[in-house]
Amino acid sequence: MQRTLSEKAYKEALRYIPGGVNSPVRALRNVGAAPLFVKKADKATFTDVDGNKFIDFCLSWGVFILGHNHPAVKKAVKQAVDRGSSYGIPTLVETELARMVTEIVPSIEKVRFVSSGTEAVMSAVRVARGFTGRNILLKFDGCYHGHADHLLVSAGSGAAGLKSSSSAGVPADFVRHTLSIPFNDTEALHQAFKQYGPDIAAVILEPVAANMGVVTPPIEYLRELRQITLQYGSLLIFDEVITGFRLSLGGAQQRFDIRPDLTTFGKIIGGGYPAAAFGGRADIMAVLAPDGPVYQAGTLSGNPVAMAAGIQTLHELQQPGFYLNLETKSNQFFGELKDLIQGKDIVLNHQGSMFTLFFSDHEIRNFEDVRNSDTERFAAFYRRLLEQKIYFSPSPYEAHFISQAHTAEQLEKTLKAVKKAIVNL
Ligand code: PMP
């Protein structure tokens, strides 16, 4: 594969940008490869600056459930741009998207827009603490909730590769109120509540973990979380930055019929533009300024271009049969993938239209299982796929995504590439 121009672009980027990238996992170091530089993307593919065209299963980390460059979203964005791009004054589109979110997602009565998932989670946690008057946040090892100081404790995603449990530059005092326990472990959950229950402001989780690779907890575990938080007066926060509008129109909470108190969104909700959101029960959201004492703000929050992209994306997702079609296609792919990896010490975890391949000989239920999987084998597998112009999310700790735009031929081609990649691996 010709990579001259990407290599040149990387060298140039390294002169001005730390590590040459604006988000660490893009550097492809977790898979022992050099980064690609993208020229353009369309539907389920992107083309790099050397002209190589890849089938994309990263999709901007789960954003493009409709595929890249969707014509209706593009049109809505172009129309929005023609009206100016930001005012710092309320617009009708913010209310329109807020109304749509409250109508679509069962637990949302009020919602506020921000610009990134990190910001959404930071704000939701502050609201939870402000509402309950308590400090402790309970999270789970391997769940990633953005890069705010107090959330980088045993975090997944790009932080999963870090040698220490939290980032350098975070004073120990800043994570004093964060507890992280094993995911999917009822015993550890009960223990934490027994010890700290009355001080726990909120429990936050990815209802289906996607940042340690896809790990789905049993529904009983999610019910247990709902029950125990109610019992102790703690709030339950679903971080649906990935699962929102992905696992069903109403996200994981609709798929599993569990009602959290607060929810965070990102990725799909911005249709490829910087928008994210947090929302939930109206009485809880009422603590936010200007109504209440919890401060939160943003210059570009509710940006009209991002709102237009989000609104159009949700309209597309509301088309009858959207999720059924996506999941039927995904399940067929997963079925064939499972046959391929049979007996190869590779585990396929999947939920809805997202999946991860773990190089392991046992079931993957939590972060420890994930960490015990063979990341070297994954890296070798990854490079072999890349050679065949298949772009998976570039880390053993990530989810890969299927979009509406992936064609049967592209999925077939991917299966062939996987078959070739696992020979003698
Ligand atoms: N929460 C989850 C579940 C995420 O997957 C991410 C990002 N991958 C975030 C929060 C942070 O979002 P952002 O990168 O937009 O800050």
mmCIF file with all atom_site columns, C-alpha atoms in Angstrom, residues 196-378:
data_model
loop_
_atom_site.group_PDB
_atom_site.id
_atom_site.type_symbol
_atom_site.label_atom_id
_atom_site.label_alt_id
_atom_site.label_comp_id
_atom_site.label_asym_id
_atom_site.label_entity_id
_atom_site.label_seq_id
_atom_site.pdbx_PDB_ins_code
_atom_site.Cartn_x
_atom_site.Cartn_y
_atom_site.Cartn_z
_atom_site.occupancy
_atom_site.B_iso_or_equiv
_atom_site.pdbx_formal_charge
_atom_site.auth_seq_id
_atom_site.auth_comp_id
_atom_site.auth_asym_id
_atom_site.auth_atom_id
_atom_site.pdbx_PDB_model_num
ATOM 1   C CA . TYR A 1 196 ? -20.173 4.339   51.299 1.00 0.00 ? 196 TYR A CA 1
ATOM 2   C CA . GLY A 1 197 ? -23.862 4.229   50.327 1.00 0.00 ? 197 GLY A CA 1
ATOM 3   C CA . PRO A 1 198 ? -25.155 7.342   52.125 1.00 0.00 ? 198 PRO A CA 1
ATOM 4   C CA . ASP A 1 199 ? -22.307 9.415   50.621 1.00 0.00 ? 199 ASP A CA 1
ATOM 5   C CA . ILE A 1 200 ? -22.688 8.209   47.048 1.00 0.00 ? 200 ILE A CA 1
ATOM 6   C CA . ALA A 1 201 ? -24.057 11.030  44.900 1.00 0.00 ? 201 ALA A CA 1
ATOM 7   C CA . ALA A 1 202 ? -24.248 8.946   41.759 1.00 0.00 ? 202 ALA A CA 1
ATOM 8   C CA . VAL A 1 203 ? -23.335 5.757   40.012 1.00 0.00 ? 203 VAL A CA 1
ATOM 9   C CA . ILE A 1 204 ? -22.172 6.307   36.456 1.00 0.00 ? 204 ILE A CA 1
ATOM 10  C CA . LEU A 1 205 ? -21.718 3.638   33.818 1.00 0.00 ? 205 LEU A CA 1
ATOM 11  C CA . GLU A 1 206 ? -21.813 2.854   30.162 1.00 0.00 ? 206 GLU A CA 1
ATOM 12  C CA . PRO A 1 207 ? -24.910 0.599   30.216 1.00 0.00 ? 207 PRO A CA 1
ATOM 13  C CA . VAL A 1 208 ? -23.160 -1.475  27.594 1.00 0.00 ? 208 VAL A CA 1
ATOM 14  C CA . ALA A 1 209 ? -19.463 -0.853  28.019 1.00 0.00 ? 209 ALA A CA 1
ATOM 15  C CA . ALA A 1 210 ? -17.805 0.080   24.753 1.00 0.00 ? 210 ALA A CA 1
ATOM 16  C CA . ASN A 1 211 ? -14.534 1.626   25.896 1.00 0.00 ? 211 ASN A CA 1
ATOM 17  C CA . MET A 1 212 ? -13.005 -1.633  27.114 1.00 0.00 ? 212 MET A CA 1
ATOM 18  C CA . GLY A 1 213 ? -14.355 -3.171  23.954 1.00 0.00 ? 213 GLY A CA 1
ATOM 19  C CA . VAL A 1 214 ? -18.003 -4.190  23.925 1.00 0.00 ? 214 VAL A CA 1
ATOM 20  C CA . VAL A 1 215 ? -19.046 -5.788  27.217 1.00 0.00 ? 215 VAL A CA 1
ATOM 21  C CA . THR A 1 216 ? -22.755 -6.248  27.872 1.00 0.00 ? 216 THR A CA 1
ATOM 22  C CA . PRO A 1 217 ? -23.796 -6.789  31.472 1.00 0.00 ? 217 PRO A CA 1
ATOM 23  C CA . PRO A 1 218 ? -26.724 -9.097  32.219 1.00 0.00 ? 218 PRO A CA 1
ATOM 24  C CA . ILE A 1 219 ? -29.962 -7.153  32.449 1.00 0.00 ? 219 ILE A CA 1
ATOM 25  C CA . GLU A 1 220 ? -30.287 -8.256  36.094 1.00 0.00 ? 220 GLU A CA 1
ATOM 26  C CA . TYR A 1 221 ? -27.112 -6.310  36.846 1.00 0.00 ? 221 TYR A CA 1
ATOM 27  C CA . LEU A 1 222 ? -28.564 -3.130  35.362 1.00 0.00 ? 222 LEU A CA 1
ATOM 28  C CA . ARG A 1 223 ? -31.772 -3.696  37.345 1.00 0.00 ? 223 ARG A CA 1
ATOM 29  C CA . GLU A 1 224 ? -29.712 -4.197  40.475 1.00 0.00 ? 224 GLU A CA 1
ATOM 30  C CA . LEU A 1 225 ? -27.986 -0.866  39.855 1.00 0.00 ? 225 LEU A CA 1
ATOM 31  C CA . ARG A 1 226 ? -31.342 0.842   39.507 1.00 0.00 ? 226 ARG A CA 1
ATOM 32  C CA . GLN A 1 227 ? -32.629 -0.795  42.632 1.00 0.00 ? 227 GLN A CA 1
ATOM 33  C CA . ILE A 1 228 ? -29.645 -0.102  44.877 1.00 0.00 ? 228 ILE A CA 1
ATOM 34  C CA . THR A 1 229 ? -29.341 3.549   43.805 1.00 0.00 ? 229 THR A CA 1
ATOM 35  C CA . LEU A 1 230 ? -33.029 4.051   44.601 1.00 0.00 ? 230 LEU A CA 1
ATOM 36  C CA . GLN A 1 231 ? -32.558 2.355   47.952 1.00 0.00 ? 231 GLN A CA 1
ATOM 37  C CA . TYR A 1 232 ? -29.690 4.672   48.940 1.00 0.00 ? 232 TYR A CA 1
ATOM 38  C CA . GLY A 1 233 ? -30.980 7.862   47.332 1.00 0.00 ? 233 GLY A CA 1
ATOM 39  C CA . SER A 1 234 ? -28.065 7.972   44.881 1.00 0.00 ? 234 SER A CA 1
ATOM 40  C CA . LEU A 1 235 ? -28.623 8.969   41.267 1.00 0.00 ? 235 LEU A CA 1
ATOM 41  C CA . LEU A 1 236 ? -28.101 6.579   38.384 1.00 0.00 ? 236 LEU A CA 1
ATOM 42  C CA . ILE A 1 237 ? -26.312 8.129   35.403 1.00 0.00 ? 237 ILE A CA 1
ATOM 43  C CA . PHE A 1 238 ? -26.229 6.289   32.107 1.00 0.00 ? 238 PHE A CA 1
ATOM 44  C CA . ASP A 1 239 ? -23.379 7.498   29.966 1.00 0.00 ? 239 ASP A CA 1
ATOM 45  C CA . GLU A 1 240 ? -24.947 6.905   26.569 1.00 0.00 ? 240 GLU A CA 1
ATOM 46  C CA . VAL A 1 241 ? -22.367 8.875   24.603 1.00 0.00 ? 241 VAL A CA 1
ATOM 47  C CA . ILE A 1 242 ? -21.841 5.730   22.519 1.00 0.00 ? 242 ILE A CA 1
ATOM 48  C CA . THR A 1 243 ? -25.009 3.708   23.125 1.00 0.00 ? 243 THR A CA 1
ATOM 49  C CA . GLY A 1 244 ? -27.452 6.612   22.755 1.00 0.00 ? 244 GLY A CA 1
ATOM 50  C CA . PHE A 1 245 ? -29.333 6.446   19.437 1.00 0.00 ? 245 PHE A CA 1
ATOM 51  C CA . ARG A 1 246 ? -27.113 3.423   18.640 1.00 0.00 ? 246 ARG A CA 1
ATOM 52  C CA . LEU A 1 247 ? -28.613 0.476   20.543 1.00 0.00 ? 247 LEU A CA 1
ATOM 53  C CA . SER A 1 248 ? -32.130 1.652   19.743 1.00 0.00 ? 248 SER A CA 1
ATOM 54  C CA . LEU A 1 249 ? -33.669 5.024   19.029 1.00 0.00 ? 249 LEU A CA 1
ATOM 55  C CA . GLY A 1 250 ? -33.999 5.525   22.796 1.00 0.00 ? 250 GLY A CA 1
ATOM 56  C CA . GLY A 1 251 ? -30.545 4.068   23.482 1.00 0.00 ? 251 GLY A CA 1
ATOM 57  C CA . ALA A 1 252 ? -29.572 1.332   25.924 1.00 0.00 ? 252 ALA A CA 1
ATOM 58  C CA . GLN A 1 253 ? -32.181 2.512   28.428 1.00 0.00 ? 253 GLN A CA 1
ATOM 59  C CA . GLN A 1 254 ? -34.948 1.788   25.978 1.00 0.00 ? 254 GLN A CA 1
ATOM 60  C CA . ARG A 1 255 ? -33.388 -1.460  24.813 1.00 0.00 ? 255 ARG A CA 1
ATOM 61  C CA . PHE A 1 256 ? -33.181 -2.766  28.394 1.00 0.00 ? 256 PHE A CA 1
ATOM 62  C CA . ASP A 1 257 ? -36.159 -0.848  29.769 1.00 0.00 ? 257 ASP A CA 1
ATOM 63  C CA . ILE A 1 258 ? -34.284 0.772   32.647 1.00 0.00 ? 258 ILE A CA 1
ATOM 64  C CA . ARG A 1 259 ? -34.851 4.394   33.569 1.00 0.00 ? 259 ARG A CA 1
ATOM 65  C CA . PRO A 1 260 ? -31.760 6.262   34.779 1.00 0.00 ? 260 PRO A CA 1
ATOM 66  C CA . ASP A 1 261 ? -32.048 9.620   36.542 1.00 0.00 ? 261 ASP A CA 1
ATOM 67  C CA . LEU A 1 262 ? -29.561 11.353  34.265 1.00 0.00 ? 262 LEU A CA 1
ATOM 68  C CA . THR A 1 263 ? -28.170 10.491  30.841 1.00 0.00 ? 263 THR A CA 1
ATOM 69  C CA . THR A 1 264 ? -25.301 11.813  28.787 1.00 0.00 ? 264 THR A CA 1
ATOM 70  C CA . PHE A 1 265 ? -25.161 11.842  24.987 1.00 0.00 ? 265 PHE A CA 1
ATOM 71  C CA . GLY A 1 266 ? -22.523 12.655  22.414 1.00 0.00 ? 266 GLY A CA 1
ATOM 72  C CA . LYS A 1 267 ? -21.377 11.387  19.036 1.00 0.00 ? 267 LYS A CA 1
ATOM 73  C CA . ILE A 1 268 ? -24.586 10.550  17.092 1.00 0.00 ? 268 ILE A CA 1
ATOM 74  C CA . ILE A 1 269 ? -26.538 13.451  18.591 1.00 0.00 ? 269 ILE A CA 1
ATOM 75  C CA . GLY A 1 270 ? -24.244 15.964  16.864 1.00 0.00 ? 270 GLY A CA 1
ATOM 76  C CA . GLY A 1 271 ? -24.400 14.237  13.477 1.00 0.00 ? 271 GLY A CA 1
ATOM 77  C CA . GLY A 1 272 ? -20.636 14.680  13.068 1.00 0.00 ? 272 GLY A CA 1
ATOM 78  C CA . TYR A 1 273 ? -20.423 18.171  14.574 1.00 0.00 ? 273 TYR A CA 1
ATOM 79  C CA . PRO A 1 274 ? -19.390 19.138  18.106 1.00 0.00 ? 274 PRO A CA 1
ATOM 80  C CA . ALA A 1 275 ? -22.579 18.636  20.098 1.00 0.00 ? 275 ALA A CA 1
ATOM 81  C CA . ALA A 1 276 ? -23.288 16.543  23.159 1.00 0.00 ? 276 ALA A CA 1
ATOM 82  C CA . ALA A 1 277 ? -25.945 16.705  25.848 1.00 0.00 ? 277 ALA A CA 1
ATOM 83  C CA . PHE A 1 278 ? -26.955 15.744  29.341 1.00 0.00 ? 278 PHE A CA 1
ATOM 84  C CA . GLY A 1 279 ? -30.469 15.469  30.661 1.00 0.00 ? 279 GLY A CA 1
ATOM 85  C CA . GLY A 1 280 ? -32.927 13.624  32.826 1.00 0.00 ? 280 GLY A CA 1
ATOM 86  C CA . ARG A 1 281 ? -35.555 14.180  35.460 1.00 0.00 ? 281 ARG A CA 1
ATOM 87  C CA . ALA A 1 282 ? -36.879 17.744  35.460 1.00 0.00 ? 282 ALA A CA 1
ATOM 88  C CA . ASP A 1 283 ? -36.569 18.116  39.237 1.00 0.00 ? 283 ASP A CA 1
ATOM 89  C CA . ILE A 1 284 ? -32.892 17.174  39.063 1.00 0.00 ? 284 ILE A CA 1
ATOM 90  C CA . MET A 1 285 ? -32.101 19.344  36.046 1.00 0.00 ? 285 MET A CA 1
ATOM 91  C CA . ALA A 1 286 ? -33.758 22.250  37.902 1.00 0.00 ? 286 ALA A CA 1
ATOM 92  C CA . VAL A 1 287 ? -30.609 22.659  40.004 1.00 0.00 ? 287 VAL A CA 1
ATOM 93  C CA . LEU A 1 288 ? -28.828 24.058  36.943 1.00 0.00 ? 288 LEU A CA 1
ATOM 94  C CA . ALA A 1 289 ? -28.157 27.774  36.529 1.00 0.00 ? 289 ALA A CA 1
ATOM 95  C CA . PRO A 1 290 ? -29.972 30.045  35.815 1.00 0.00 ? 290 PRO A CA 1
ATOM 96  C CA . ASP A 1 291 ? -32.785 28.262  37.736 1.00 0.00 ? 291 ASP A CA 1
ATOM 97  C CA . GLY A 1 292 ? -30.595 26.748  40.413 1.00 0.00 ? 292 GLY A CA 1
ATOM 98  C CA . PRO A 1 293 ? -27.187 26.924  42.098 1.00 0.00 ? 293 PRO A CA 1
ATOM 99  C CA . VAL A 1 294 ? -25.202 24.482  39.901 1.00 0.00 ? 294 VAL A CA 1
ATOM 100 C CA . TYR A 1 295 ? -23.166 26.466  37.395 1.00 0.00 ? 295 TYR A CA 1
ATOM 101 C CA . GLN A 1 296 ? -22.559 25.218  33.877 1.00 0.00 ? 296 GLN A CA 1
ATOM 102 C CA . ALA A 1 297 ? -22.128 27.163  30.638 1.00 0.00 ? 297 ALA A CA 1
ATOM 103 C CA . GLY A 1 298 ? -20.621 27.131  27.133 1.00 0.00 ? 298 GLY A CA 1
ATOM 104 C CA . THR A 1 299 ? -19.819 29.674  24.410 1.00 0.00 ? 299 THR A CA 1
ATOM 105 C CA . LEU A 1 300 ? -20.661 27.264  21.602 1.00 0.00 ? 300 LEU A CA 1
ATOM 106 C CA . SER A 1 301 ? -23.257 25.171  23.477 1.00 0.00 ? 301 SER A CA 1
ATOM 107 C CA . GLY A 1 302 ? -26.295 24.457  21.310 1.00 0.00 ? 302 GLY A CA 1
ATOM 108 C CA . ASN A 1 303 ? -24.354 25.560  18.229 1.00 0.00 ? 303 ASN A CA 1
ATOM 109 C CA . PRO A 1 304 ? -26.928 25.947  15.452 1.00 0.00 ? 304 PRO A CA 1
ATOM 110 C CA . VAL A 1 305 ? -24.911 24.095  12.807 1.00 0.00 ? 305 VAL A CA 1
ATOM 111 C CA . ALA A 1 306 ? -24.422 21.123  15.126 1.00 0.00 ? 306 ALA A CA 1
ATOM 112 C CA . MET A 1 307 ? -28.102 21.281  16.141 1.00 0.00 ? 307 MET A CA 1
ATOM 113 C CA . ALA A 1 308 ? -29.145 21.153  12.475 1.00 0.00 ? 308 ALA A CA 1
ATOM 114 C CA . ALA A 1 309 ? -26.941 18.091  11.919 1.00 0.00 ? 309 ALA A CA 1
ATOM 115 C CA . GLY A 1 310 ? -28.364 16.446  15.060 1.00 0.00 ? 310 GLY A CA 1
ATOM 116 C CA . ILE A 1 311 ? -31.981 17.138  14.137 1.00 0.00 ? 311 ILE A CA 1
ATOM 117 C CA . GLN A 1 312 ? -31.573 15.735  10.637 1.00 0.00 ? 312 GLN A CA 1
ATOM 118 C CA . THR A 1 313 ? -29.719 12.692  11.933 1.00 0.00 ? 313 THR A CA 1
ATOM 119 C CA . LEU A 1 314 ? -32.505 11.911  14.404 1.00 0.00 ? 314 LEU A CA 1
ATOM 120 C CA . HIS A 1 315 ? -35.094 12.345  11.633 1.00 0.00 ? 315 HIS A CA 1
ATOM 121 C CA . GLU A 1 316 ? -33.265 9.714   9.597  1.00 0.00 ? 316 GLU A CA 1
ATOM 122 C CA . LEU A 1 317 ? -33.080 7.376   12.593 1.00 0.00 ? 317 LEU A CA 1
ATOM 123 C CA . GLN A 1 318 ? -36.840 7.710   13.059 1.00 0.00 ? 318 GLN A CA 1
ATOM 124 C CA . GLN A 1 319 ? -37.527 6.176   9.657  1.00 0.00 ? 319 GLN A CA 1
ATOM 125 C CA . PRO A 1 320 ? -39.541 2.966   10.118 1.00 0.00 ? 320 PRO A CA 1
ATOM 126 C CA . GLY A 1 321 ? -37.367 -0.144  10.268 1.00 0.00 ? 321 GLY A CA 1
ATOM 127 C CA . PHE A 1 322 ? -34.086 1.725   10.655 1.00 0.00 ? 322 PHE A CA 1
ATOM 128 C CA . TYR A 1 323 ? -32.815 -0.234  13.659 1.00 0.00 ? 323 TYR A CA 1
ATOM 129 C CA . LEU A 1 324 ? -34.337 -3.515  12.542 1.00 0.00 ? 324 LEU A CA 1
ATOM 130 C CA . ASN A 1 325 ? -32.508 -3.277  9.223  1.00 0.00 ? 325 ASN A CA 1
ATOM 131 C CA . LEU A 1 326 ? -29.243 -2.239  10.825 1.00 0.00 ? 326 LEU A CA 1
ATOM 132 C CA . GLU A 1 327 ? -29.366 -5.059  13.356 1.00 0.00 ? 327 GLU A CA 1
ATOM 133 C CA . THR A 1 328 ? -30.429 -7.706  10.860 1.00 0.00 ? 328 THR A CA 1
ATOM 134 C CA . LYS A 1 329 ? -27.453 -6.765  8.705  1.00 0.00 ? 329 LYS A CA 1
ATOM 135 C CA . SER A 1 330 ? -25.152 -6.643  11.745 1.00 0.00 ? 330 SER A CA 1
ATOM 136 C CA . ASN A 1 331 ? -26.318 -9.976  13.111 1.00 0.00 ? 331 ASN A CA 1
ATOM 137 C CA . GLN A 1 332 ? -25.733 -11.691 9.824  1.00 0.00 ? 332 GLN A CA 1
ATOM 138 C CA . PHE A 1 333 ? -22.197 -10.290 9.801  1.00 0.00 ? 333 PHE A CA 1
ATOM 139 C CA . PHE A 1 334 ? -21.610 -11.368 13.405 1.00 0.00 ? 334 PHE A CA 1
ATOM 140 C CA . GLY A 1 335 ? -22.889 -14.867 12.674 1.00 0.00 ? 335 GLY A CA 1
ATOM 141 C CA . GLU A 1 336 ? -20.424 -15.301 9.830  1.00 0.00 ? 336 GLU A CA 1
ATOM 142 C CA . LEU A 1 337 ? -17.636 -13.701 11.836 1.00 0.00 ? 337 LEU A CA 1
ATOM 143 C CA . LYS A 1 338 ? -18.259 -16.120 14.682 1.00 0.00 ? 338 LYS A CA 1
ATOM 144 C CA . ASP A 1 339 ? -17.945 -19.075 12.312 1.00 0.00 ? 339 ASP A CA 1
ATOM 145 C CA . LEU A 1 340 ? -14.655 -17.712 11.014 1.00 0.00 ? 340 LEU A CA 1
ATOM 146 C CA . ILE A 1 341 ? -13.011 -17.320 14.411 1.00 0.00 ? 341 ILE A CA 1
ATOM 147 C CA . GLN A 1 342 ? -14.208 -20.656 15.775 1.00 0.00 ? 342 GLN A CA 1
ATOM 148 C CA . GLY A 1 343 ? -11.346 -22.459 17.545 1.00 0.00 ? 343 GLY A CA 1
ATOM 149 C CA . LYS A 1 344 ? -8.907  -19.568 17.121 1.00 0.00 ? 344 LYS A CA 1
ATOM 150 C CA . ASP A 1 345 ? -8.913  -18.201 20.684 1.00 0.00 ? 345 ASP A CA 1
ATOM 151 C CA . ILE A 1 346 ? -10.773 -15.109 19.572 1.00 0.00 ? 346 ILE A CA 1
ATOM 152 C CA . VAL A 1 347 ? -13.944 -13.943 21.325 1.00 0.00 ? 347 VAL A CA 1
ATOM 153 C CA . LEU A 1 348 ? -16.592 -11.868 19.582 1.00 0.00 ? 348 LEU A CA 1
ATOM 154 C CA . ASN A 1 349 ? -18.646 -9.599  21.835 1.00 0.00 ? 349 ASN A CA 1
ATOM 155 C CA . HIS A 1 350 ? -21.410 -7.655  20.158 1.00 0.00 ? 350 HIS A CA 1
ATOM 156 C CA . GLN A 1 351 ? -24.526 -5.676  20.942 1.00 0.00 ? 351 GLN A CA 1
ATOM 157 C CA . GLY A 1 352 ? -26.772 -4.002  18.377 1.00 0.00 ? 352 GLY A CA 1
ATOM 158 C CA . SER A 1 353 ? -24.500 -2.742  15.620 1.00 0.00 ? 353 SER A CA 1
ATOM 159 C CA . MET A 1 354 ? -21.276 -2.603  17.638 1.00 0.00 ? 354 MET A CA 1
ATOM 160 C CA . PHE A 1 355 ? -18.693 -5.293  18.258 1.00 0.00 ? 355 PHE A CA 1
ATOM 161 C CA . THR A 1 356 ? -15.218 -6.133  19.501 1.00 0.00 ? 356 THR A CA 1
ATOM 162 C CA . LEU A 1 357 ? -12.903 -9.058  18.827 1.00 0.00 ? 357 LEU A CA 1
ATOM 163 C CA . PHE A 1 358 ? -10.870 -10.010 21.894 1.00 0.00 ? 358 PHE A CA 1
ATOM 164 C CA . PHE A 1 359 ? -7.846  -12.241 21.474 1.00 0.00 ? 359 PHE A CA 1
ATOM 165 C CA . SER A 1 360 ? -8.571  -14.490 24.389 1.00 0.00 ? 360 SER A CA 1
ATOM 166 C CA . ASP A 1 361 ? -9.567  -18.063 25.152 1.00 0.00 ? 361 ASP A CA 1
ATOM 167 C CA . HIS A 1 362 ? -12.183 -17.149 27.725 1.00 0.00 ? 362 HIS A CA 1
ATOM 168 C CA . GLU A 1 363 ? -15.332 -15.097 28.088 1.00 0.00 ? 363 GLU A CA 1
ATOM 169 C CA . ILE A 1 364 ? -14.847 -11.318 28.458 1.00 0.00 ? 364 ILE A CA 1
ATOM 170 C CA . ARG A 1 365 ? -17.010 -9.913  31.240 1.00 0.00 ? 365 ARG A CA 1
ATOM 171 C CA . ASN A 1 366 ? -14.972 -7.086  32.744 1.00 0.00 ? 366 ASN A CA 1
ATOM 172 C CA . PHE A 1 367 ? -11.844 -4.959  32.489 1.00 0.00 ? 367 PHE A CA 1
ATOM 173 C CA . GLU A 1 368 ? -9.627  -7.602  34.027 1.00 0.00 ? 368 GLU A CA 1
ATOM 174 C CA . ASP A 1 369 ? -10.653 -10.121 31.377 1.00 0.00 ? 369 ASP A CA 1
ATOM 175 C CA . VAL A 1 370 ? -9.992  -7.438  28.762 1.00 0.00 ? 370 VAL A CA 1
ATOM 176 C CA . ARG A 1 371 ? -6.553  -6.677  30.164 1.00 0.00 ? 371 ARG A CA 1
ATOM 177 C CA . ASN A 1 372 ? -5.697  -10.373 30.126 1.00 0.00 ? 372 ASN A CA 1
ATOM 178 C CA . SER A 1 373 ? -6.454  -10.643 26.437 1.00 0.00 ? 373 SER A CA 1
ATOM 179 C CA . ASP A 1 374 ? -3.558  -10.723 23.982 1.00 0.00 ? 374 ASP A CA 1
ATOM 180 C CA . THR A 1 375 ? -3.038  -7.185  22.722 1.00 0.00 ? 375 THR A CA 1
ATOM 181 C CA . GLU A 1 376 ? 0.015   -8.155  20.633 1.00 0.00 ? 376 GLU A CA 1
ATOM 182 C CA . ARG A 1 377 ? -2.072  -10.596 18.632 1.00 0.00 ? 377 ARG A CA 1
ATOM 183 C CA . PHE A 1 378 ? -4.734  -7.944  18.236 1.00 0.00 ? 378 PHE A CA 1
#
